[in-house]
Structures are given as structure tokens and as C-alpha cells.
């Protein structure tokens, strides 16, 4: 399938007509509203809605500065709107948008992208086996690397929705309590071991009821789409605080997501199975079919003062041990209600070799083997002024489903 918009047919575009990811944008002095990325343009869904060209069944869904009102309508409406948008943008389809291209389409280069949905709650998981093994090996040795429950349960913790930001948002290096092994007492100051975590984020479209668990199949139906996610981590703050209840301030300062939510429907051709289980899972976590996706991922680092980035890691989402649907089902298993706009971080995604690890902690093995970058620059952890960009796409035949850049830059700690 091709689009009548030439840029949507380019082999290297993240946004062909097969994708149609949702986001929120503003143009000039106009208020933020919902849009869809197509080629090098953004399609104004609020304008289409005002002209009654979309089957949402109600008004003022896409004129909102967040996708939540649309996501609440459920999977049947999601499918109807996707089919309508495809017809409006495909070659040989309805020509309504093409006839009024100036009203409905804006250059991506001329708009500002905003956080695509209101984040209700944020939960981060620890579901990448290689990452869990690597980190456990550093601190406990390979024989005790995985916690006893790891092969039975998707481990997670509640994060901070208030510090989830859209790609392109700079943030200040966090300050906190720090204590090295040779210190008698902790002190307070800027983190010296600031890190990244390469993750995918699942966006919950429809919620569940208080006291009612959902199955893995139901959980999969509830997921609206996926974003790239960088769960920035202050490893030294985290190391002092995390026993016995897990991360707190070491994770709470910033989480960056990509501006476009790629729908589950767009990723459907790329479904794949989770790995073979080393221990049989309890029935409530068993999957009725393939629940993971083949998505190529990369991490690029632009050191402070540099003009060119260096790709420091490449891996794939299909390495995860637990799928987002399993994580969501487990989250609800106690009766915890899920809400429209909940965000689930996958956990760090690492492959089997250092050039496929998803954190600097692993790449530098705790700082013992710094990364060597062009120009004689080295990095064990992030320095002020460093910029990190995550990218990802699922490769089809003649097209790819991309997420756009997920980028953030470290500013000096506030005094």
C-alpha cells in the first residue's frame, strides 16, 4: 500500500501509511491538539473532526491536548478511525484530505510536539533477562544473579507519572543522598553515575475495574500502543536507597518518551513469541499467542561539545522475557484497577553482547571498562551536556514502522 503523499513512500521514513501513529502538536499560536504523523507531515485530526470526516461518534475528542479521550472510546472505535485515516491517505482512496491539503496537513518541521497523552500512573518493570543477569552478576555474582522470583513473576515498581516528559525536553542532573562503600556516612550532592535505560513503554487505552483482574488476552486488548522510553537512572542514588524497597529518587527525576504512540494495530505484522520458559509460569500469566514484537532498537550518544552522535548499542525488543500484556495482567492480578493513560515501562532491553546492552552501567561494566568514543572521548556514565537519542522501528517489506526520535539532554544540577 502506498500513499498519495510522496514523503510517506520514502524507504527510510518512520511514518508510512501503514503506521499512522498518534501524537499531540501545536502550530504557531494554535492550541495543542491531536494529530497523526504521515511522511514529513502531521495530519490535523481536530480539523478533520470539525469537518465531520472521522467516525468518533462524538465531538471534541481530537481537539483535546491529549489522546486520552480518544483512547477511552475503545478498540472498536480505534479500528474504525484507523480504517478511515488509511482510506484518506492511501493512493486511490477518499480524496477529501488531498483536496484541502493546506487545511489538514502541516510540515513536521513547523510544529511543536507535546506529551501525547496524560500519564495517569507510571509503572516500570524489570523484565529483560540479560539486563537482570548482567546487573545481578555485578553485585551478587553469576550464581546468584537473578532474584529467586525473577523467572516466576514480572518484577516492577511504581514510578512517577509527574516526571514523564516528551522527547526533546532537557533535564537537570538529579541531586540526592550518596554513599560510597568507604564512606562512614552519606552526603548530599549531584549524581556522579547518571545512566540511561533503553525501554519500550506500553500505553493503556482502556482501563479495568477495581477488584477485577484481567487475563493476558484482555490485557493485550486494553493496550492502545507503544512508545520508546528512556528511564534515566541515577545509579549512585539508587544504590544507597534501594534496599529493601527498590528504587525511589534514583528514578523519580525524569522519564522521557517518544512523541508518537505507535498503535498495536500497526505493529500487528511483527508479533513474535516470548522466549521459551525456564520455569513454567502460573496459569494467569500464560499467553494465548504471540505477545511480543520484533522492533529494532538503537541508542545514540552525542557527548557534550560534539556535533556528531555515536551509536553505542543496537538490540531488539523481542529479547524481553515478559510481554507488556503479561505485565499488565500481573499488575491487575491483585485487583489493582488500571486507567486510561497508564504507562508501563518494559524494563531495560539488553542483548547478549556489550554492543547490544541497554544501559551504560552494563556497557562500562559498572565503570570498569569505559566506552571509547570518537575524538578520544570516553564515557562510563553521562556528563553534563551529553545528549542521548533512542530510535526504533519494525521492518516490513518495503516499509518500516518507526517511532521517531526519543531524545534528552543532561543539564547541570541545580544549586
PDB file of C-alpha atoms in Angstrom, residues 109-294:
ATOM      1  CA  UNK A 109       9.405  20.764  10.768  1.00  0.00           C
ATOM      2  CA  UNK A 110       6.969  23.613  11.505  1.00  0.00           C
ATOM      3  CA  UNK A 111       5.115  22.177  14.509  1.00  0.00           C
ATOM      4  CA  UNK A 112       5.846  21.672  18.197  1.00  0.00           C
ATOM      5  CA  UNK A 113       5.278  18.175  19.578  1.00  0.00           C
ATOM      6  CA  UNK A 114       3.866  17.718  23.072  1.00  0.00           C
ATOM      7  CA  UNK A 115       3.405  14.862  25.536  1.00  0.00           C
ATOM      8  CA  UNK A 116       0.955  12.678  23.586  1.00  0.00           C
ATOM      9  CA  UNK A 117      -1.276  11.615  26.495  1.00  0.00           C
ATOM     10  CA  UNK A 118      -1.900  12.446  30.131  1.00  0.00           C
ATOM     11  CA  UNK A 119       0.070   9.874  32.092  1.00  0.00           C
ATOM     12  CA  UNK A 120      -2.278   8.549  34.773  1.00  0.00           C
ATOM     13  CA  UNK A 121       0.203   6.284  36.532  1.00  0.00           C
ATOM     14  CA  UNK A 122       3.664   5.001  35.627  1.00  0.00           C
ATOM     15  CA  UNK A 123       4.979   1.544  36.451  1.00  0.00           C
ATOM     16  CA  UNK A 124       8.440   0.351  35.491  1.00  0.00           C
ATOM     17  CA  UNK A 125       9.268  -3.328  35.132  1.00  0.00           C
ATOM     18  CA  UNK A 126      12.491  -5.340  35.245  1.00  0.00           C
ATOM     19  CA  UNK A 127      11.610  -7.819  32.518  1.00  0.00           C
ATOM     20  CA  UNK A 128      14.760  -8.079  30.384  1.00  0.00           C
ATOM     21  CA  UNK A 129      16.598 -11.249  31.370  1.00  0.00           C
ATOM     22  CA  UNK A 130      20.033 -10.295  30.043  1.00  0.00           C
ATOM     23  CA  UNK A 131      19.891  -6.934  31.804  1.00  0.00           C
ATOM     24  CA  UNK A 132      18.762  -8.537  35.063  1.00  0.00           C
ATOM     25  CA  UNK A 133      21.522 -11.137  34.762  1.00  0.00           C
ATOM     26  CA  UNK A 134      24.186  -8.526  33.995  1.00  0.00           C
ATOM     27  CA  UNK A 135      23.254  -6.254  36.889  1.00  0.00           C
ATOM     28  CA  UNK A 136      22.859  -9.185  39.277  1.00  0.00           C
ATOM     29  CA  UNK A 137      26.257 -10.544  38.268  1.00  0.00           C
ATOM     30  CA  UNK A 138      27.931  -7.227  39.094  1.00  0.00           C
ATOM     31  CA  UNK A 139      26.505  -7.140  42.596  1.00  0.00           C
ATOM     32  CA  UNK A 140      25.949 -10.789  43.561  1.00  0.00           C
ATOM     33  CA  UNK A 141      27.964 -12.910  41.144  1.00  0.00           C
ATOM     34  CA  UNK A 142      26.629 -15.046  38.263  1.00  0.00           C
ATOM     35  CA  UNK A 143      25.444 -17.871  40.509  1.00  0.00           C
ATOM     36  CA  UNK A 144      23.017 -15.527  42.304  1.00  0.00           C
ATOM     37  CA  UNK A 145      22.413 -13.006  39.523  1.00  0.00           C
ATOM     38  CA  UNK A 146      18.650 -13.450  39.157  1.00  0.00           C
ATOM     39  CA  UNK A 147      16.459 -12.963  42.238  1.00  0.00           C
ATOM     40  CA  UNK A 148      14.629 -16.166  43.255  1.00  0.00           C
ATOM     41  CA  UNK A 149      11.293 -14.829  41.968  1.00  0.00           C
ATOM     42  CA  UNK A 150      12.544 -13.487  38.618  1.00  0.00           C
ATOM     43  CA  UNK A 151      11.599 -16.477  36.433  1.00  0.00           C
ATOM     44  CA  UNK A 152       8.132 -16.628  38.011  1.00  0.00           C
ATOM     45  CA  UNK A 153       6.927 -13.028  38.135  1.00  0.00           C
ATOM     46  CA  UNK A 154       7.302  -9.738  36.191  1.00  0.00           C
ATOM     47  CA  UNK A 155       9.071  -7.636  38.825  1.00  0.00           C
ATOM     48  CA  UNK A 156       8.005  -3.986  38.815  1.00  0.00           C
ATOM     49  CA  UNK A 157       7.780  -0.862  40.928  1.00  0.00           C
ATOM     50  CA  UNK A 158       5.567   2.226  40.913  1.00  0.00           C
ATOM     51  CA  UNK A 159       7.285   5.226  39.336  1.00  0.00           C
ATOM     52  CA  UNK A 160       6.376   8.892  38.990  1.00  0.00           C
ATOM     53  CA  UNK A 161       3.898   9.964  36.313  1.00  0.00           C
ATOM     54  CA  UNK A 162       4.659  13.607  37.149  1.00  0.00           C
ATOM     55  CA  UNK A 163       8.191  13.449  35.718  1.00  0.00           C
ATOM     56  CA  UNK A 164       7.365  11.735  32.405  1.00  0.00           C
ATOM     57  CA  UNK A 165       8.335  14.188  29.644  1.00  0.00           C
ATOM     58  CA  UNK A 166       8.213  14.252  25.862  1.00  0.00           C
ATOM     59  CA  UNK A 167      11.268  13.822  23.656  1.00  0.00           C
ATOM     60  CA  UNK A 168      13.372  16.972  23.345  1.00  0.00           C
ATOM     61  CA  UNK A 169      12.931  18.008  26.973  1.00  0.00           C
ATOM     62  CA  UNK A 170      16.226  18.807  28.708  1.00  0.00           C
ATOM     63  CA  UNK A 171      16.524  17.945  32.400  1.00  0.00           C
ATOM     64  CA  UNK A 172      18.847  18.762  35.291  1.00  0.00           C
ATOM     65  CA  UNK A 173      21.187  16.214  36.803  1.00  0.00           C
ATOM     66  CA  UNK A 174      19.484  14.951  39.965  1.00  0.00           C
ATOM     67  CA  UNK A 175      20.825  15.513  43.471  1.00  0.00           C
ATOM     68  CA  UNK A 176      20.404  13.059  46.313  1.00  0.00           C
ATOM     69  CA  UNK A 177      21.963  11.122  49.150  1.00  0.00           C
ATOM     70  CA  UNK A 178      25.172   9.379  48.098  1.00  0.00           C
ATOM     71  CA  UNK A 179      27.364   6.910  49.957  1.00  0.00           C
ATOM     72  CA  UNK A 180      30.368   5.061  48.605  1.00  0.00           C
ATOM     73  CA  UNK A 181      31.482   1.794  50.277  1.00  0.00           C
ATOM     74  CA  UNK A 182      34.392   3.536  52.003  1.00  0.00           C
ATOM     75  CA  UNK A 183      32.267   6.345  53.483  1.00  0.00           C
ATOM     76  CA  UNK A 184      31.032   6.119  57.056  1.00  0.00           C
ATOM     77  CA  UNK A 185      28.092   8.448  56.479  1.00  0.00           C
ATOM     78  CA  UNK A 186      26.240   9.604  53.344  1.00  0.00           C
ATOM     79  CA  UNK A 187      26.460  13.078  51.884  1.00  0.00           C
ATOM     80  CA  UNK A 188      24.137  15.022  49.567  1.00  0.00           C
ATOM     81  CA  UNK A 189      25.017  16.207  46.092  1.00  0.00           C
ATOM     82  CA  UNK A 190      24.707  15.711  42.326  1.00  0.00           C
ATOM     83  CA  UNK A 191      24.652  12.156  40.988  1.00  0.00           C
ATOM     84  CA  UNK A 192      28.031  11.061  39.616  1.00  0.00           C
ATOM     85  CA  UNK A 193      26.736   7.895  37.941  1.00  0.00           C
ATOM     86  CA  UNK A 194      23.891   9.122  35.723  1.00  0.00           C
ATOM     87  CA  UNK A 195      22.673   6.468  33.326  1.00  0.00           C
ATOM     88  CA  UNK A 196      20.132   5.596  30.645  1.00  0.00           C
ATOM     89  CA  UNK A 197      17.727   2.701  30.295  1.00  0.00           C
ATOM     90  CA  UNK A 198      16.586   1.657  26.830  1.00  0.00           C
ATOM     91  CA  UNK A 199      12.949   0.595  27.166  1.00  0.00           C
ATOM     92  CA  UNK A 200       9.619   0.356  25.383  1.00  0.00           C
ATOM     93  CA  UNK A 201       6.529   1.821  27.016  1.00  0.00           C
ATOM     94  CA  UNK A 202       3.063   0.281  26.688  1.00  0.00           C
ATOM     95  CA  UNK A 203       0.186   2.798  26.779  1.00  0.00           C
ATOM     96  CA  UNK A 204      -3.048   1.573  28.374  1.00  0.00           C
ATOM     97  CA  UNK A 205      -6.031   2.682  26.287  1.00  0.00           C
ATOM     98  CA  UNK A 206      -8.946   1.291  28.267  1.00  0.00           C
ATOM     99  CA  UNK A 207      -8.958   0.634  31.985  1.00  0.00           C
ATOM    100  CA  UNK A 208     -10.127  -2.172  34.257  1.00  0.00           C
ATOM    101  CA  UNK A 209     -12.386  -2.284  37.314  1.00  0.00           C
ATOM    102  CA  UNK A 210     -11.319  -2.142  40.941  1.00  0.00           C
ATOM    103  CA  UNK A 211     -11.026  -5.663  42.344  1.00  0.00           C
ATOM    104  CA  UNK A 212     -11.254  -7.385  38.930  1.00  0.00           C
ATOM    105  CA  UNK A 213      -8.103  -8.958  37.464  1.00  0.00           C
ATOM    106  CA  UNK A 214      -7.743  -9.219  33.688  1.00  0.00           C
ATOM    107  CA  UNK A 215      -6.348 -12.088  31.634  1.00  0.00           C
ATOM    108  CA  UNK A 216      -3.321 -11.748  29.377  1.00  0.00           C
ATOM    109  CA  UNK A 217      -5.647 -11.724  26.355  1.00  0.00           C
ATOM    110  CA  UNK A 218      -7.802  -8.990  27.920  1.00  0.00           C
ATOM    111  CA  UNK A 219      -4.698  -7.031  28.835  1.00  0.00           C
ATOM    112  CA  UNK A 220      -3.484  -7.164  25.232  1.00  0.00           C
ATOM    113  CA  UNK A 221      -6.855  -5.798  24.104  1.00  0.00           C
ATOM    114  CA  UNK A 222      -6.528  -2.891  26.567  1.00  0.00           C
ATOM    115  CA  UNK A 223      -3.186  -1.697  25.173  1.00  0.00           C
ATOM    116  CA  UNK A 224      -3.570   1.195  22.723  1.00  0.00           C
ATOM    117  CA  UNK A 225       0.035   1.367  21.547  1.00  0.00           C
ATOM    118  CA  UNK A 226       3.718   1.710  22.336  1.00  0.00           C
ATOM    119  CA  UNK A 227       6.360   4.435  22.734  1.00  0.00           C
ATOM    120  CA  UNK A 228      10.123   4.479  23.113  1.00  0.00           C
ATOM    121  CA  UNK A 229      11.058   5.128  26.734  1.00  0.00           C
ATOM    122  CA  UNK A 230      14.281   6.216  28.428  1.00  0.00           C
ATOM    123  CA  UNK A 231      14.061   5.691  32.180  1.00  0.00           C
ATOM    124  CA  UNK A 232      17.035   7.836  33.190  1.00  0.00           C
ATOM    125  CA  UNK A 233      18.673   6.430  36.314  1.00  0.00           C
ATOM    126  CA  UNK A 234      20.975   7.852  38.992  1.00  0.00           C
ATOM    127  CA  UNK A 235      22.827   4.653  39.859  1.00  0.00           C
ATOM    128  CA  UNK A 236      24.638   6.027  42.911  1.00  0.00           C
ATOM    129  CA  UNK A 237      21.476   7.478  44.472  1.00  0.00           C
ATOM    130  CA  UNK A 238      19.696   4.220  43.670  1.00  0.00           C
ATOM    131  CA  UNK A 239      22.444   2.037  45.175  1.00  0.00           C
ATOM    132  CA  UNK A 240      22.150   3.733  48.572  1.00  0.00           C
ATOM    133  CA  UNK A 241      18.351   3.898  48.737  1.00  0.00           C
ATOM    134  CA  UNK A 242      17.010   0.759  47.071  1.00  0.00           C
ATOM    135  CA  UNK A 243      17.339  -1.764  49.910  1.00  0.00           C
ATOM    136  CA  UNK A 244      14.849  -3.116  50.798  1.00  0.00           C
ATOM    137  CA  UNK A 245      12.004  -1.489  48.845  1.00  0.00           C
ATOM    138  CA  UNK A 246      13.557  -0.726  45.466  1.00  0.00           C
ATOM    139  CA  UNK A 247      14.312   2.472  43.511  1.00  0.00           C
ATOM    140  CA  UNK A 248      12.874   5.808  44.622  1.00  0.00           C
ATOM    141  CA  UNK A 249      14.636   9.139  43.994  1.00  0.00           C
ATOM    142  CA  UNK A 250      17.211   7.468  41.764  1.00  0.00           C
ATOM    143  CA  UNK A 251      14.441   7.027  39.179  1.00  0.00           C
ATOM    144  CA  UNK A 252      11.903   9.740  40.014  1.00  0.00           C
ATOM    145  CA  UNK A 253      13.559  12.761  38.392  1.00  0.00           C
ATOM    146  CA  UNK A 254      12.875  12.137  34.663  1.00  0.00           C
ATOM    147  CA  UNK A 255      11.490   9.582  32.215  1.00  0.00           C
ATOM    148  CA  UNK A 256      11.482  10.503  28.508  1.00  0.00           C
ATOM    149  CA  UNK A 257       9.065   9.067  25.937  1.00  0.00           C
ATOM    150  CA  UNK A 258       8.842   9.470  22.165  1.00  0.00           C
ATOM    151  CA  UNK A 259       6.180  11.922  20.896  1.00  0.00           C
ATOM    152  CA  UNK A 260       4.322   9.382  18.749  1.00  0.00           C
ATOM    153  CA  UNK A 261       2.266   6.458  20.047  1.00  0.00           C
ATOM    154  CA  UNK A 262       2.567   3.622  17.526  1.00  0.00           C
ATOM    155  CA  UNK A 263      -0.649   1.646  17.663  1.00  0.00           C
ATOM    156  CA  UNK A 264      -0.865  -2.031  18.369  1.00  0.00           C
ATOM    157  CA  UNK A 265      -2.655  -2.391  15.007  1.00  0.00           C
ATOM    158  CA  UNK A 266       0.366  -1.008  13.136  1.00  0.00           C
ATOM    159  CA  UNK A 267       2.650  -3.486  14.920  1.00  0.00           C
ATOM    160  CA  UNK A 268       0.405  -6.499  14.291  1.00  0.00           C
ATOM    161  CA  UNK A 269       2.522  -7.953  11.418  1.00  0.00           C
ATOM    162  CA  UNK A 270       5.569  -8.012  13.701  1.00  0.00           C
ATOM    163  CA  UNK A 271       4.221 -10.114  16.569  1.00  0.00           C
ATOM    164  CA  UNK A 272       6.511 -12.825  17.908  1.00  0.00           C
ATOM    165  CA  UNK A 273       6.656 -15.274  20.803  1.00  0.00           C
ATOM    166  CA  UNK A 274       8.302 -14.609  24.129  1.00  0.00           C
ATOM    167  CA  UNK A 275      11.308 -16.879  24.851  1.00  0.00           C
ATOM    168  CA  UNK A 276      10.927 -20.480  25.952  1.00  0.00           C
ATOM    169  CA  UNK A 277      10.294 -20.564  29.696  1.00  0.00           C
ATOM    170  CA  UNK A 278      12.912 -21.945  32.043  1.00  0.00           C
ATOM    171  CA  UNK A 279      10.246 -22.362  34.708  1.00  0.00           C
ATOM    172  CA  UNK A 280       6.581 -22.938  33.948  1.00  0.00           C
ATOM    173  CA  UNK A 281       4.565 -19.800  34.609  1.00  0.00           C
ATOM    174  CA  UNK A 282       1.430 -19.817  36.723  1.00  0.00           C
ATOM    175  CA  UNK A 283      -1.751 -20.070  34.615  1.00  0.00           C
ATOM    176  CA  UNK A 284      -2.736 -16.399  34.946  1.00  0.00           C
ATOM    177  CA  UNK A 285       0.496 -15.398  33.125  1.00  0.00           C
ATOM    178  CA  UNK A 286       0.241 -17.893  30.264  1.00  0.00           C
ATOM    179  CA  UNK A 287      -0.062 -16.263  26.841  1.00  0.00           C
ATOM    180  CA  UNK A 288      -2.744 -17.295  24.324  1.00  0.00           C
ATOM    181  CA  UNK A 289      -0.486 -16.380  21.392  1.00  0.00           C
ATOM    182  CA  UNK A 290       2.480 -14.215  20.350  1.00  0.00           C
ATOM    183  CA  UNK A 291       2.572 -11.106  22.551  1.00  0.00           C
ATOM    184  CA  UNK A 292       5.991  -9.583  21.803  1.00  0.00           C
ATOM    185  CA  UNK A 293       7.090  -7.606  18.725  1.00  0.00           C
ATOM    186  CA  UNK A 294      10.192  -7.581  16.544  1.00  0.00           C
TER     187      UNK A 294
END
